[in-house]
Each structure stands twice: as C-alpha cells, then as structure tokens.
Amino acid sequence: MDDVDFMMGEDSIMPSTEVNGNVNHVHTTVDPSKIALHGSSLEVPFHYSEPRSPGNMAKKTVFAAPLASESSSPTDSDAMDVESPPPRPVPVSDNVQVRIPPPPKFLPLPYSSSKTGLVYDSRMRFHVEPITSMLRSDDIHPEDPRRIQEIFNEIQQAGLVQGAEDSDDSASNEQCWRIQTRVATKGEICLIHAPAHYEAMRDLQFKSEAELNEMASAQDSIYFHNSTFECATLAAGGAIEACRAVVRGDVRNAIAIIRPPGHHAECEAPSGFCIFNNVPIAARVCQNDFPEQCRRVLILDWDVHHGNGIQHAFYDDPNVLYISLHVFKGGSFYPSLPDGDYMYCGDAPGVGRNVNIPWPDHGMGDAEYIYAFQEVVMPVATEFDPDLVIISAGFDAAEGDALGGCHVSPAGYAHMTHMLMRLAKGKVAVCLEGGYNLRSIARSALAVTRTLMLEPPDRLAEDLGPPNAGCVQVVEQIKREQSKYWKCMYPKHVSRADPSFFATQRLHDVIREWQSKVLADEHLMTPLTIKRQLITQSFEHNVIATRDVLGRHPLLVIFHDPPAFSSISDPVTGKTDLHNTWLTDVSKSYIDWAIRNGFEIIDANIPKVVTIEDDDGEYIRADDPEVRASQTRELASYLWENYIEPYDASQVYLMGIGGAAFYGLVDMLSNNENCTDPYTGIKHIIGFVADSGIRSIKRATDDNIGHWYYEHSLIFVANSHDVWNPNRQKKHRRKWGKLKRSEHESIHEMLIENQEEVQELLLQYKSEYEEEDERTSNVTDDVLDRGLKSPVIGSRRIEMSVDLSQNVPTSARSPTKLPPVGLFTVSSHSPRSPKSPMKRTF
C-alpha cells in the first residue's frame, strides 16, 4: 500500500510481529543507504520486519524530491546490483513489544519540499451576495467572488502554477506547488471564535434568502449565502494548510488565495465582509501542533483597514506580534474604532506586542509604506525574532482601489514581501484579505508570488519622493510610544518610574523663561500680568513688554509661534544631545531692531500646548491650530483692552508669525470694531503664513471691512502655498488682505528674506507720523488731542507713566486699575554691554 504522512495523537503499545527464534534468518532486503546515497560510505540505520497488516501499524512514508540524475526507480534488489548485508542475529523473545504511532487527526496532504506553495479552491467563489439584497441589478458587492479567480488566473497566465485543465506531466519545477485545501474543523475555528458563532454560521446552510438578508442587516457590513459556511471553512482550512506546510518545511513559503477575508471577524460575530478570522486560526493551529518549531508568530497586516479582529484575538498574547498599517483618519475610517490608533500597544503580558501604524489620511504610497517598514516594522520584527511570519495581505491599499484611496504599486508590495522574507528563516505565509479592484489585486498578488519564488522585486518608481509629512509624524509618534517596549526604538520614553523623573521639566517652559530673562537683561522688558480665565496659566512668561509700553510711542505687538529646534541624533543610539541641538528664533532680531529704532514692544509667544497639569511624562500632541488661534484672539483682545487702547501709543502695528498666531489676530480685528477706527485703531497688520490656510476678515456690521484690511495689511505667503495654485478656482479676494508670494517655504527663511521690507514699511509709517506731528506741534493741546486716543479732562490731557520700581502705574487714564507689571532682576552689567553673561546674538 502507498505510504502516508499522518498527524498523530497519543502513541500506543502493541505486540510486535517481528520474527522470533530464528537466529539463522537471512535478510533479503536492501540497505536503504545504498540506494539513497548511491554507494556513499555513509550508512543509515534500517529496521527489518515482516510485512504487516494495516491494522497492526500506521503507514508511513517520506516524500523526497527525486535526484536530478534519476530517471527511474529500480524495482528489485537484483536490478539494483547491490550486495546484501550479512545476516544479523535476532534476539529470542516470547513477548516483544513495539511503540506504535497514534492514529491521525486528519488525512494528510502531499507537498513538495523546496517550492512556493499555493492554495486555491474554486469552491470559495460560491459565497455571493443574494440578488434580493442588491440595490440594483448591476450593483455588485465589493467582496466579489471574482477576486480570487482573477488572482489565480493572473498567476497561472504568468506560468507560475498549473491550472485544473493542465496535466500532471506538464508540471514544471519552477511552478508553485498546489496545496490541497480542506474545511477547517470546529475545534480549529473555536481556537479563536466562540462555539455559538461557529454554530450560527453553520446554520446559514438551512436559512431562506429572506432570513439570510435579515441576519445580515443586523450585522456590520456583511452578507450571507447558503454556501457562506462552506466557503468560510474552506478559507480557514486553506490558511491552516498553507501555514502548516511552511512550518513543517514541506514548502519554502506559501500564498493562500482565499475568501471570504477574515481580519475584521470578532470572536463572537462576523464583521466587515469577514466570517471567520482565517489568519489567527492558522496561527493558533500551528502553535498547538508545532509548539517547538512555531512558538512566536508575527502577523503583518498591510490591508488598508485596521484588522480589529486580529488585534483583539492576540492583544494580551506575548507570543504573537501584530503589526498593522492602515488608514485611520482620526478613527473615522472603517472599522472606525479608537483602538486602531498608535497608542494601543497590547495588554498584560502582551504589552508591546501590538503595533499600529495609523495613516492620518488617504493617499499613502510606496514611499510611505517603505519608510514605515524601514523605521518601525523591520526593527521591531527583527527584535521579536519570529518562528513564522503570516501576512494578512489585503491589496486595497493598491493603486486604483477606490475603497482604499492609496497608491501602493505591485513593486511596493514585492519590496515589503522581500523584507519580511529575511525573518523566520524565510518561513512566510501570505493569506489574502481585502482588495476590491480586480486588476490591482491581480497585479499585486502576482508581484508578491514572484518574490516568494525568489525573483528580485521590480524597481520602485524613479520619481519616488520622500514620505509625506503626515507619514513621518505618525512614524515618529509610534517610535516614541513603542520605545517603552523595544530596545531598537528611539527616542526612549520618559516615565514616572524613572528615579530622576521628579527633576525633569519640559524644555518649552525652560526656553521661554530663558528668553524672558535675556530680553529683560538686554532691553529691560518685563512680563505682563494676564488675568483672564482660560488663558492666564497658558501665557505665564509668554507675554513680555518694554518699560514704556504705555507711553506715547509707536508700538509693535508681535504674536509668534515658539522657537524652532533642529538637532542631529547619535548615529548609533538615536539619542539627541544638547550639544547637537540648535534653537532658531528669528523673531528676536525684529525685537532688537524695533527697540533700536524707537518702537515699544509687546512680545507674545503662543505656546503649542496649554499649561500641563500633573505632567506624567507622556507624549502630548500640540493643540489643534483652531484652538491656538482662539487663544491668540482672546489674548490679543485682552492686550488691546487693557494695555493698548486706553493709553497713548501713537501708532499700533500687529505682526503675526505662523498660522495660529496670525489667525488669532485676524479674528481679533473681526470681532473688535474699535481696532480699525481710523483715529484710534491699528495702523497696519503684517503676517507670515507657511503651511496653513489664509484667513479672511469678516464683520457682519461693516461691508467695507475687506477694503480696510487690504489697505492696512501685508501678508507674506510661502512659495508653494496652495493659494498660488493656478488651477485654484477661487481668485484672490481683498478680504484675504494684501498677499505677497515669498521665495521660500519655512517661516524662518521668510522672516529673514522679508525683514528689510518690513523694516522699511514700519519706518515709513513712523516717519510720516513724525512729520505730521511736527507740523501740528504748535496747535493747542485741545486741538491736538482730537487726533489722539488719550481722553481729556477739562482742557488738559492726562499723561501716563510707569514706575517700574513699584511695579504699578503712578497715574492711570483708565477708570479701572491696571494689573501690576512684573520685572526680572536686571544684571549688574549694562544691558547692552558685551560683557553681560546673558547677551546673545540671534
């Protein structure tokens, strides 16, 4: 009888049928080493026995690829011309026992030993959407049965696998080895799913179409058919057989072209086109059947949707690493669950074994996916060192897939596969998940199959640019979060568990305090007290002013984003040291120039986060730009009402550096009518905008506000800003202000480029005012006061001065007492002396 390789259970003991008592028995068999090794001096042990009946011993054979030099096999010992071994004495025993292998769990499947395996069964196409559930007769569900047929046909037409109509004689050694699929058993499926879920899916075979539609409507993005259960069990069984063949070494690697997909299916319910979760089932079966060879499993999910079912199945398992690259969009993209975000890293013993790479938007392509692989996937996977790699291979991130909206090319998928083949000694199983553009999934799956068969991946596009900013930001956040669990991830996380945590302080607070101290030493600038709910704590040390800010001088009010950092990380550890870190603050050069030219200054730094209470060292995202713009508006209104409008500034200029700062100023002008009064209001507003939108001024009670804004504004906009796009439908409007295109992209470069122009503009206005003031110098105070903001009492104008030594105004024009003005201790050196230890040149 033919020999078969079985999966065995517990072994047993039975009486032996060995020949007993005949010590002169002569062996008539051939030494196997003489056959297999063709005359080699090496010998392998062999055991002789009389023929046994099937009832006595389970059959066993070893499938080996034939040697290249063999064209036929000898049929008997005489034809092989091999010398028989000498007779051996057999010990006499009346009661000999042998250990019998256990019975098989299920019938085995024959495999090649050095090829890429391929699973495909056309019966999985029977799972289709009922016609009565279609909205229109031509409305085909995305999870189309043709998906797997198109993939298989593409691979077959490329000559990489035999079709059903091809004869066995036409098989080529260069083709994939067809792995026969089977239905998964209830015990295998229930390693992941609840028995109730299995039974509910099994009962679909007996439901009417109306009942199937009613059941599907109660679920999440799913349809049912009488053949759904059979197809789903075949899909799970195909994944199992592909992974088992790879683990056993029967094939080098494998691809399973299966459907319905699985990675959305939860323990107790189907979801998102998925019935049973094929990949987790296969992983658990391999862990159970091969505990020594397959303990650690990496599941890499590049489907464009987050595999919520896989994550939930292994969230606390330390032996399964799940990495998912998917579109997240803040949780608004299917499956629309919050735990698809990067900070969900596993639980209990499985903490760190869950790595989400959530794209902030559609449009990611080869550059972004390869970047994520190089920065996160491969370092973490290499450190994990898996025994088996399973790819949940959804191809809906491929170019042309309308559901995914991404742009991964077949070459991109091939390169990702090639990188993963470095792991687990090349033991990789690819299991199909989503992908709904038939042409895209066929081309992508073919590229992956070629790579599995050891063909080098095609080159990526020559015009492949760097990854976009959203991708880089997400990857950096992931590295920061995962650094708590992986040695290869930097920068390392600051934790309360560190003994030195009590001595830590966020650097943005340190830098702003230092800036205040420098400006106090150099220009006698002092912090202004801010007493308004919601902004008091946020702007401590962030608003400082020159000593005569309340006097009759031209006043420049600067609102700007915090200074920028640039650094060079250690090439080995990835750490950033202070001596390789630079602070960039071009706005200070504007302050220095303005003070030298007779302007008073209010400098307002708009922090990227509000005051942090109970800081635990966790990563904190910057506030939303709209939130920061709202804070700027509140601060600007407060300064206008308390420090500017009631006093004597001869001219007021506003400067907004950065999107949030500039937006807040525009909103303040929109909401405060007296800010634009021709006699008492703002003289000019200057803005610098790089990568944020253009904010227009709006005022319901003033139709001419747009004309005023255009005449009193100058906004420098980055060279590549969308507002300069010639295909843009909206033309420039006066209510956007007077826009000027910069030659540069970054705010700091724009500040340097346009510094002279801004300075000339301010000096021109200042000179015009001084000339006008000189012509009217002989006019009586009563006449002069009509053109100034200062209110009059009788026929005399009240003057305002500040006694800095007392920190309070000596007299006030406003009926409300001003908040006190603080002052840093000034250095003993002259503030402008080069010997001053705090003197810095920016």
mmCIF file of N, CA and C in Angstrom, residues 41-129:
data_model
loop_
_atom_site.group_PDB
_atom_site.id
_atom_site.type_symbol
_atom_site.label_atom_id
_atom_site.label_comp_id
_atom_site.label_asym_id
_atom_site.label_seq_id
_atom_site.Cartn_x
_atom_site.Cartn_y
_atom_site.Cartn_z
ATOM 1 N N SER A 41 29.807 5.966 1.430
ATOM 2 C CA SER A 41 30.299 5.172 2.559
ATOM 3 C C SER A 41 29.427 5.338 3.780
ATOM 4 N N LEU A 42 28.576 6.415 3.777
ATOM 5 C CA LEU A 42 27.691 6.626 4.921
ATOM 6 C C LEU A 42 26.582 5.599 4.891
ATOM 7 N N GLU A 43 26.175 5.155 6.065
ATOM 8 C CA GLU A 43 25.056 4.223 6.176
ATOM 9 C C GLU A 43 24.019 4.788 7.113
ATOM 10 N N VAL A 44 22.764 4.529 6.805
ATOM 11 C CA VAL A 44 21.682 4.927 7.692
ATOM 12 C C VAL A 44 21.105 3.679 8.312
ATOM 13 N N PRO A 45 20.703 3.713 9.576
ATOM 14 C CA PRO A 45 20.141 2.522 10.220
ATOM 15 C C PRO A 45 18.827 2.138 9.565
ATOM 16 N N PHE A 46 18.586 0.874 9.482
ATOM 17 C CA PHE A 46 17.309 0.431 8.941
ATOM 18 C C PHE A 46 16.825 -0.716 9.795
ATOM 19 N N HIS A 47 15.513 -0.929 9.729
ATOM 20 C CA HIS A 47 14.896 -1.949 10.565
ATOM 21 C C HIS A 47 14.107 -2.880 9.680
ATOM 22 N N TYR A 48 14.355 -4.168 9.820
ATOM 23 C CA TYR A 48 13.657 -5.151 9.007
ATOM 24 C C TYR A 48 12.471 -5.686 9.779
ATOM 25 N N SER A 49 11.428 -5.930 9.072
ATOM 26 C CA SER A 49 10.271 -6.603 9.670
ATOM 27 C C SER A 49 9.522 -7.323 8.579
ATOM 28 N N GLU A 50 8.769 -8.288 8.982
ATOM 29 C CA GLU A 50 7.884 -8.974 8.059
ATOM 30 C C GLU A 50 6.770 -8.011 7.640
ATOM 31 N N PRO A 51 6.168 -8.231 6.498
ATOM 32 C CA PRO A 51 5.049 -7.380 6.090
ATOM 33 C C PRO A 51 3.963 -7.359 7.157
ATOM 34 N N ARG A 52 3.399 -6.178 7.386
ATOM 35 C CA ARG A 52 2.396 -6.017 8.421
ATOM 36 C C ARG A 52 1.074 -5.611 7.805
ATOM 37 N N SER A 53 0.067 -5.941 8.487
ATOM 38 C CA SER A 53 -1.274 -5.570 8.012
ATOM 39 C C SER A 53 -1.579 -4.142 8.435
ATOM 40 N N PRO A 54 -2.489 -3.491 7.729
ATOM 41 C CA PRO A 54 -2.841 -2.119 8.124
ATOM 42 C C PRO A 54 -3.330 -2.015 9.551
ATOM 43 N N GLY A 55 -3.881 -3.059 10.067
ATOM 44 C CA GLY A 55 -4.368 -2.990 11.434
ATOM 45 C C GLY A 55 -3.277 -2.994 12.467
ATOM 46 N N ASN A 56 -2.104 -3.484 12.114
ATOM 47 C CA ASN A 56 -1.022 -3.557 13.079
ATOM 48 C C ASN A 56 -0.202 -2.283 13.185
ATOM 49 N N MET A 57 -0.068 -1.549 12.079
ATOM 50 C CA MET A 57 0.870 -0.412 12.073
ATOM 51 C C MET A 57 0.370 0.660 11.134
ATOM 52 N N ALA A 58 0.398 1.893 11.578
ATOM 53 C CA ALA A 58 0.041 3.008 10.697
ATOM 54 C C ALA A 58 1.087 3.137 9.602
ATOM 55 N N LYS A 59 0.598 3.491 8.408
ATOM 56 C CA LYS A 59 1.511 3.571 7.267
ATOM 57 C C LYS A 59 2.330 4.842 7.329
ATOM 58 N N LYS A 60 3.517 4.791 6.811
ATOM 59 C CA LYS A 60 4.406 5.961 6.851
ATOM 60 C C LYS A 60 5.325 5.958 5.638
ATOM 61 N N THR A 61 5.512 7.089 5.084
ATOM 62 C CA THR A 61 6.487 7.222 4.010
ATOM 63 C C THR A 61 7.130 8.580 4.112
ATOM 64 N N VAL A 62 8.263 8.766 3.477
ATOM 65 C CA VAL A 62 8.951 10.053 3.453
ATOM 66 C C VAL A 62 8.913 10.561 2.016
ATOM 67 N N PHE A 63 8.308 11.744 1.819
ATOM 68 C CA PHE A 63 8.256 12.332 0.481
ATOM 69 C C PHE A 63 9.532 13.108 0.249
ATOM 70 N N ALA A 64 10.286 12.706 -0.722
ATOM 71 C CA ALA A 64 11.539 13.397 -1.034
ATOM 72 C C ALA A 64 11.560 13.723 -2.511
ATOM 73 N N ALA A 65 12.103 14.872 -2.839
ATOM 74 C CA ALA A 65 12.234 15.250 -4.243
ATOM 75 C C ALA A 65 13.217 14.312 -4.922
ATOM 76 N N PRO A 66 12.908 13.792 -6.121
ATOM 77 C CA PRO A 66 13.834 12.876 -6.806
ATOM 78 C C PRO A 66 15.122 13.580 -7.171
ATOM 79 N N LEU A 67 16.215 12.791 -7.180
ATOM 80 C CA LEU A 67 17.503 13.344 -7.551
ATOM 81 C C LEU A 67 17.520 13.641 -9.045
ATOM 82 N N ALA A 68 18.309 14.679 -9.381
ATOM 83 C CA ALA A 68 18.318 15.117 -10.775
ATOM 84 C C ALA A 68 18.813 14.028 -11.715
ATOM 85 N N SER A 69 19.709 13.159 -11.216
ATOM 86 C CA SER A 69 20.310 12.135 -12.077
ATOM 87 C C SER A 69 19.424 10.922 -12.263
ATOM 88 N N GLU A 70 18.342 10.794 -11.525
ATOM 89 C CA GLU A 70 17.492 9.620 -11.585
ATOM 90 C C GLU A 70 16.379 9.834 -12.603
ATOM 91 N N SER A 71 16.229 8.897 -13.473
ATOM 92 C CA SER A 71 15.121 8.937 -14.420
ATOM 93 C C SER A 71 14.088 7.895 -14.108
ATOM 94 N N SER A 72 14.483 6.847 -13.374
ATOM 95 C CA SER A 72 13.542 5.795 -12.991
ATOM 96 C C SER A 72 14.018 5.189 -11.701
ATOM 97 N N SER A 73 13.155 4.420 -11.061
ATOM 98 C CA SER A 73 13.499 3.799 -9.789
ATOM 99 C C SER A 73 13.599 2.302 -9.988
ATOM 100 N N PRO A 74 14.608 1.628 -9.409
ATOM 101 C CA PRO A 74 14.728 0.165 -9.510
ATOM 102 C C PRO A 74 13.584 -0.509 -8.786
ATOM 103 N N THR A 75 13.217 -1.656 -9.268
ATOM 104 C CA THR A 75 12.063 -2.357 -8.707
ATOM 105 C C THR A 75 12.435 -3.522 -7.836
ATOM 106 N N ASP A 76 13.639 -4.041 -7.944
ATOM 107 C CA ASP A 76 14.020 -5.140 -7.059
ATOM 108 C C ASP A 76 15.526 -5.089 -6.809
ATOM 109 N N SER A 77 15.938 -5.935 -5.852
ATOM 110 C CA SER A 77 17.337 -5.892 -5.433
ATOM 111 C C SER A 77 18.275 -6.373 -6.522
ATOM 112 N N ASP A 78 17.841 -7.350 -7.342
ATOM 113 C CA ASP A 78 18.732 -7.849 -8.391
ATOM 114 C C ASP A 78 19.024 -6.760 -9.410
ATOM 115 N N ALA A 79 18.013 -6.019 -9.780
ATOM 116 C CA ALA A 79 18.207 -4.967 -10.792
ATOM 117 C C ALA A 79 19.118 -3.866 -10.286
ATOM 118 N N MET A 80 19.154 -3.657 -8.952
ATOM 119 C CA MET A 80 19.965 -2.568 -8.406
ATOM 120 C C MET A 80 21.418 -2.963 -8.251
ATOM 121 N N ASP A 81 21.743 -4.278 -8.367
ATOM 122 C CA ASP A 81 23.125 -4.728 -8.268
ATOM 123 C C ASP A 81 23.771 -4.259 -6.982
ATOM 124 N N VAL A 82 23.072 -4.498 -5.864
ATOM 125 C CA VAL A 82 23.563 -4.091 -4.557
ATOM 126 C C VAL A 82 23.792 -5.340 -3.734
ATOM 127 N N GLU A 83 24.935 -5.404 -3.068
ATOM 128 C CA GLU A 83 25.275 -6.574 -2.260
ATOM 129 C C GLU A 83 24.443 -6.618 -1.000
ATOM 130 N N SER A 84 23.894 -7.777 -0.694
ATOM 131 C CA SER A 84 23.083 -7.927 0.507
ATOM 132 C C SER A 84 23.978 -7.918 1.732
ATOM 133 N N PRO A 85 23.480 -7.350 2.824
ATOM 134 C CA PRO A 85 24.278 -7.314 4.052
ATOM 135 C C PRO A 85 24.359 -8.700 4.682
ATOM 136 N N PRO A 86 25.329 -8.909 5.527
ATOM 137 C CA PRO A 86 25.423 -10.208 6.204
ATOM 138 C C PRO A 86 24.271 -10.384 7.181
ATOM 139 N N PRO A 87 23.945 -11.623 7.478
ATOM 140 C CA PRO A 87 22.835 -11.870 8.415
ATOM 141 C C PRO A 87 23.177 -11.387 9.813
ATOM 142 N N ARG A 88 22.132 -10.936 10.528
ATOM 143 C CA ARG A 88 22.297 -10.486 11.897
ATOM 144 C C ARG A 88 21.490 -11.375 12.813
ATOM 145 N N PRO A 89 22.021 -11.705 13.985
ATOM 146 C CA PRO A 89 21.230 -12.499 14.936
ATOM 147 C C PRO A 89 20.079 -11.671 15.488
ATOM 148 N N VAL A 90 18.956 -12.309 15.622
ATOM 149 C CA VAL A 90 17.779 -11.649 16.184
ATOM 150 C C VAL A 90 17.544 -12.225 17.574
ATOM 151 N N PRO A 91 17.466 -11.414 18.616
ATOM 152 C CA PRO A 91 17.274 -11.934 19.971
ATOM 153 C C PRO A 91 15.945 -12.674 20.088
ATOM 154 N N VAL A 92 16.018 -13.778 20.858
ATOM 155 C CA VAL A 92 14.834 -14.601 21.049
ATOM 156 C C VAL A 92 14.016 -14.048 22.193
ATOM 157 N N SER A 93 12.764 -13.822 21.926
ATOM 158 C CA SER A 93 11.870 -13.329 22.973
ATOM 159 C C SER A 93 10.477 -13.821 22.689
ATOM 160 N N ASP A 94 9.798 -14.240 23.728
ATOM 161 C CA ASP A 94 8.415 -14.695 23.559
ATOM 162 C C ASP A 94 7.415 -13.554 23.666
ATOM 163 N N ASN A 95 7.851 -12.379 24.121
ATOM 164 C CA ASN A 95 6.874 -11.305 24.399
ATOM 165 C C ASN A 95 7.485 -9.949 24.009
ATOM 166 N N VAL A 96 7.713 -9.714 22.692
ATOM 167 C CA VAL A 96 8.314 -8.485 22.202
ATOM 168 C C VAL A 96 7.226 -7.454 21.956
ATOM 169 N N GLN A 97 7.484 -6.179 22.374
ATOM 170 C CA GLN A 97 6.538 -5.086 22.162
ATOM 171 C C GLN A 97 7.212 -3.945 21.396
ATOM 172 N N VAL A 98 6.438 -3.229 20.607
ATOM 173 C CA VAL A 98 6.952 -2.033 19.915
ATOM 174 C C VAL A 98 5.986 -0.886 20.162
ATOM 175 N N ARG A 99 6.492 0.375 20.061
ATOM 176 C CA ARG A 99 5.667 1.569 20.245
ATOM 177 C C ARG A 99 5.057 1.961 18.907
ATOM 178 N N ILE A 100 3.736 2.060 18.865
ATOM 179 C CA ILE A 100 3.001 2.328 17.634
ATOM 180 C C ILE A 100 2.612 3.797 17.565
ATOM 181 N N PRO A 101 2.835 4.463 16.437
ATOM 182 C CA PRO A 101 2.393 5.864 16.306
ATOM 183 C C PRO A 101 0.890 5.962 16.489
ATOM 184 N N PRO A 102 0.402 7.105 17.005
ATOM 185 C CA PRO A 102 -1.031 7.277 17.244
ATOM 186 C C PRO A 102 -1.785 7.420 15.929
ATOM 187 N N PRO A 103 -3.092 7.293 15.966
ATOM 188 C CA PRO A 103 -3.877 7.458 14.741
ATOM 189 C C PRO A 103 -3.856 8.918 14.291
ATOM 190 N N PRO A 104 -4.079 9.172 13.016
ATOM 191 C CA PRO A 104 -4.023 10.555 12.505
ATOM 192 C C PRO A 104 -5.204 11.389 12.971
ATOM 193 N N LYS A 105 -4.967 12.724 13.112
ATOM 194 C CA LYS A 105 -6.065 13.635 13.417
ATOM 195 C C LYS A 105 -6.913 13.898 12.170
ATOM 196 N N PHE A 106 -6.250 13.970 11.025
ATOM 197 C CA PHE A 106 -6.956 14.167 9.774
ATOM 198 C C PHE A 106 -6.044 13.698 8.654
ATOM 199 N N LEU A 107 -6.619 13.497 7.482
ATOM 200 C CA LEU A 107 -5.850 12.999 6.354
ATOM 201 C C LEU A 107 -4.771 14.005 5.965
ATOM 202 N N PRO A 108 -3.600 13.528 5.641
ATOM 203 C CA PRO A 108 -2.504 14.438 5.282
ATOM 204 C C PRO A 108 -2.632 14.910 3.835
ATOM 205 N N LEU A 109 -1.835 15.934 3.514
ATOM 206 C CA LEU A 109 -1.804 16.452 2.151
ATOM 207 C C LEU A 109 -0.364 16.391 1.662
ATOM 208 N N PRO A 110 -0.136 15.875 0.451
ATOM 209 C CA PRO A 110 1.245 15.752 -0.056
ATOM 210 C C PRO A 110 1.780 17.099 -0.517
ATOM 211 N N TYR A 111 3.054 17.345 -0.267
ATOM 212 C CA TYR A 111 3.683 18.611 -0.632
ATOM 213 C C TYR A 111 5.046 18.369 -1.256
ATOM 214 N N SER A 112 5.479 19.356 -2.021
ATOM 215 C CA SER A 112 6.876 19.401 -2.458
ATOM 216 C C SER A 112 7.714 19.926 -1.297
ATOM 217 N N SER A 113 9.015 19.832 -1.395
ATOM 218 C CA SER A 113 9.862 20.232 -0.273
ATOM 219 C C SER A 113 10.640 21.511 -0.517
ATOM 220 N N SER A 114 10.678 22.043 -1.732
ATOM 221 C CA SER A 114 11.541 23.192 -1.989
ATOM 222 C C SER A 114 10.881 24.227 -2.892
ATOM 223 N N LYS A 115 9.587 24.279 -2.907
ATOM 224 C CA LYS A 115 8.872 25.199 -3.777
ATOM 225 C C LYS A 115 8.046 26.178 -2.959
ATOM 226 N N THR A 116 7.479 27.144 -3.662
ATOM 227 C CA THR A 116 6.467 28.016 -3.077
ATOM 228 C C THR A 116 5.120 27.320 -3.190
ATOM 229 N N GLY A 117 4.414 27.226 -2.082
ATOM 230 C CA GLY A 117 3.107 26.595 -2.090
ATOM 231 C C GLY A 117 2.011 27.589 -2.446
ATOM 232 N N LEU A 118 0.926 27.087 -3.027
ATOM 233 C CA LEU A 118 -0.200 27.941 -3.404
ATOM 234 C C LEU A 118 -1.500 27.232 -3.075
ATOM 235 N N VAL A 119 -2.380 27.943 -2.385
ATOM 236 C CA VAL A 119 -3.705 27.431 -2.032
ATOM 237 C C VAL A 119 -4.744 28.153 -2.873
ATOM 238 N N TYR A 120 -5.576 27.388 -3.544
ATOM 239 C CA TYR A 120 -6.716 27.967 -4.270
ATOM 240 C C TYR A 120 -7.753 26.876 -4.470
ATOM 241 N N ASP A 121 -8.993 27.219 -4.213
ATOM 242 C CA ASP A 121 -10.101 26.291 -4.413
ATOM 243 C C ASP A 121 -11.275 27.092 -4.954
ATOM 244 N N SER A 122 -11.729 26.734 -6.141
ATOM 245 C CA SER A 122 -12.797 27.496 -6.786
ATOM 246 C C SER A 122 -14.106 27.434 -6.018
ATOM 247 N N ARG A 123 -14.244 26.467 -5.112
ATOM 248 C CA ARG A 123 -15.492 26.388 -4.333
ATOM 249 C C ARG A 123 -15.694 27.601 -3.435
ATOM 250 N N MET A 124 -14.605 28.320 -3.109
ATOM 251 C CA MET A 124 -14.734 29.514 -2.273
ATOM 252 C C MET A 124 -15.456 30.650 -3.000
ATOM 253 N N ARG A 125 -15.722 30.483 -4.299
ATOM 254 C CA ARG A 125 -16.459 31.500 -5.052
ATOM 255 C C ARG A 125 -17.964 31.392 -4.851
ATOM 256 N N PHE A 126 -18.427 30.353 -4.187
ATOM 257 C CA PHE A 126 -19.874 30.169 -4.024
ATOM 258 C C PHE A 126 -20.489 31.150 -3.035
ATOM 259 N N HIS A 127 -19.672 31.764 -2.207
ATOM 260 C CA HIS A 127 -20.164 32.774 -1.256
ATOM 261 C C HIS A 127 -20.435 34.061 -2.035
ATOM 262 N N VAL A 128 -21.719 34.359 -2.292
ATOM 263 C CA VAL A 128 -22.101 35.529 -3.088
ATOM 264 C C VAL A 128 -23.235 36.261 -2.384
ATOM 265 N N GLU A 129 -23.382 37.520 -2.746
ATOM 266 C CA GLU A 129 -24.463 38.323 -2.182
ATOM 267 C C GLU A 129 -25.784 37.905 -2.826
#
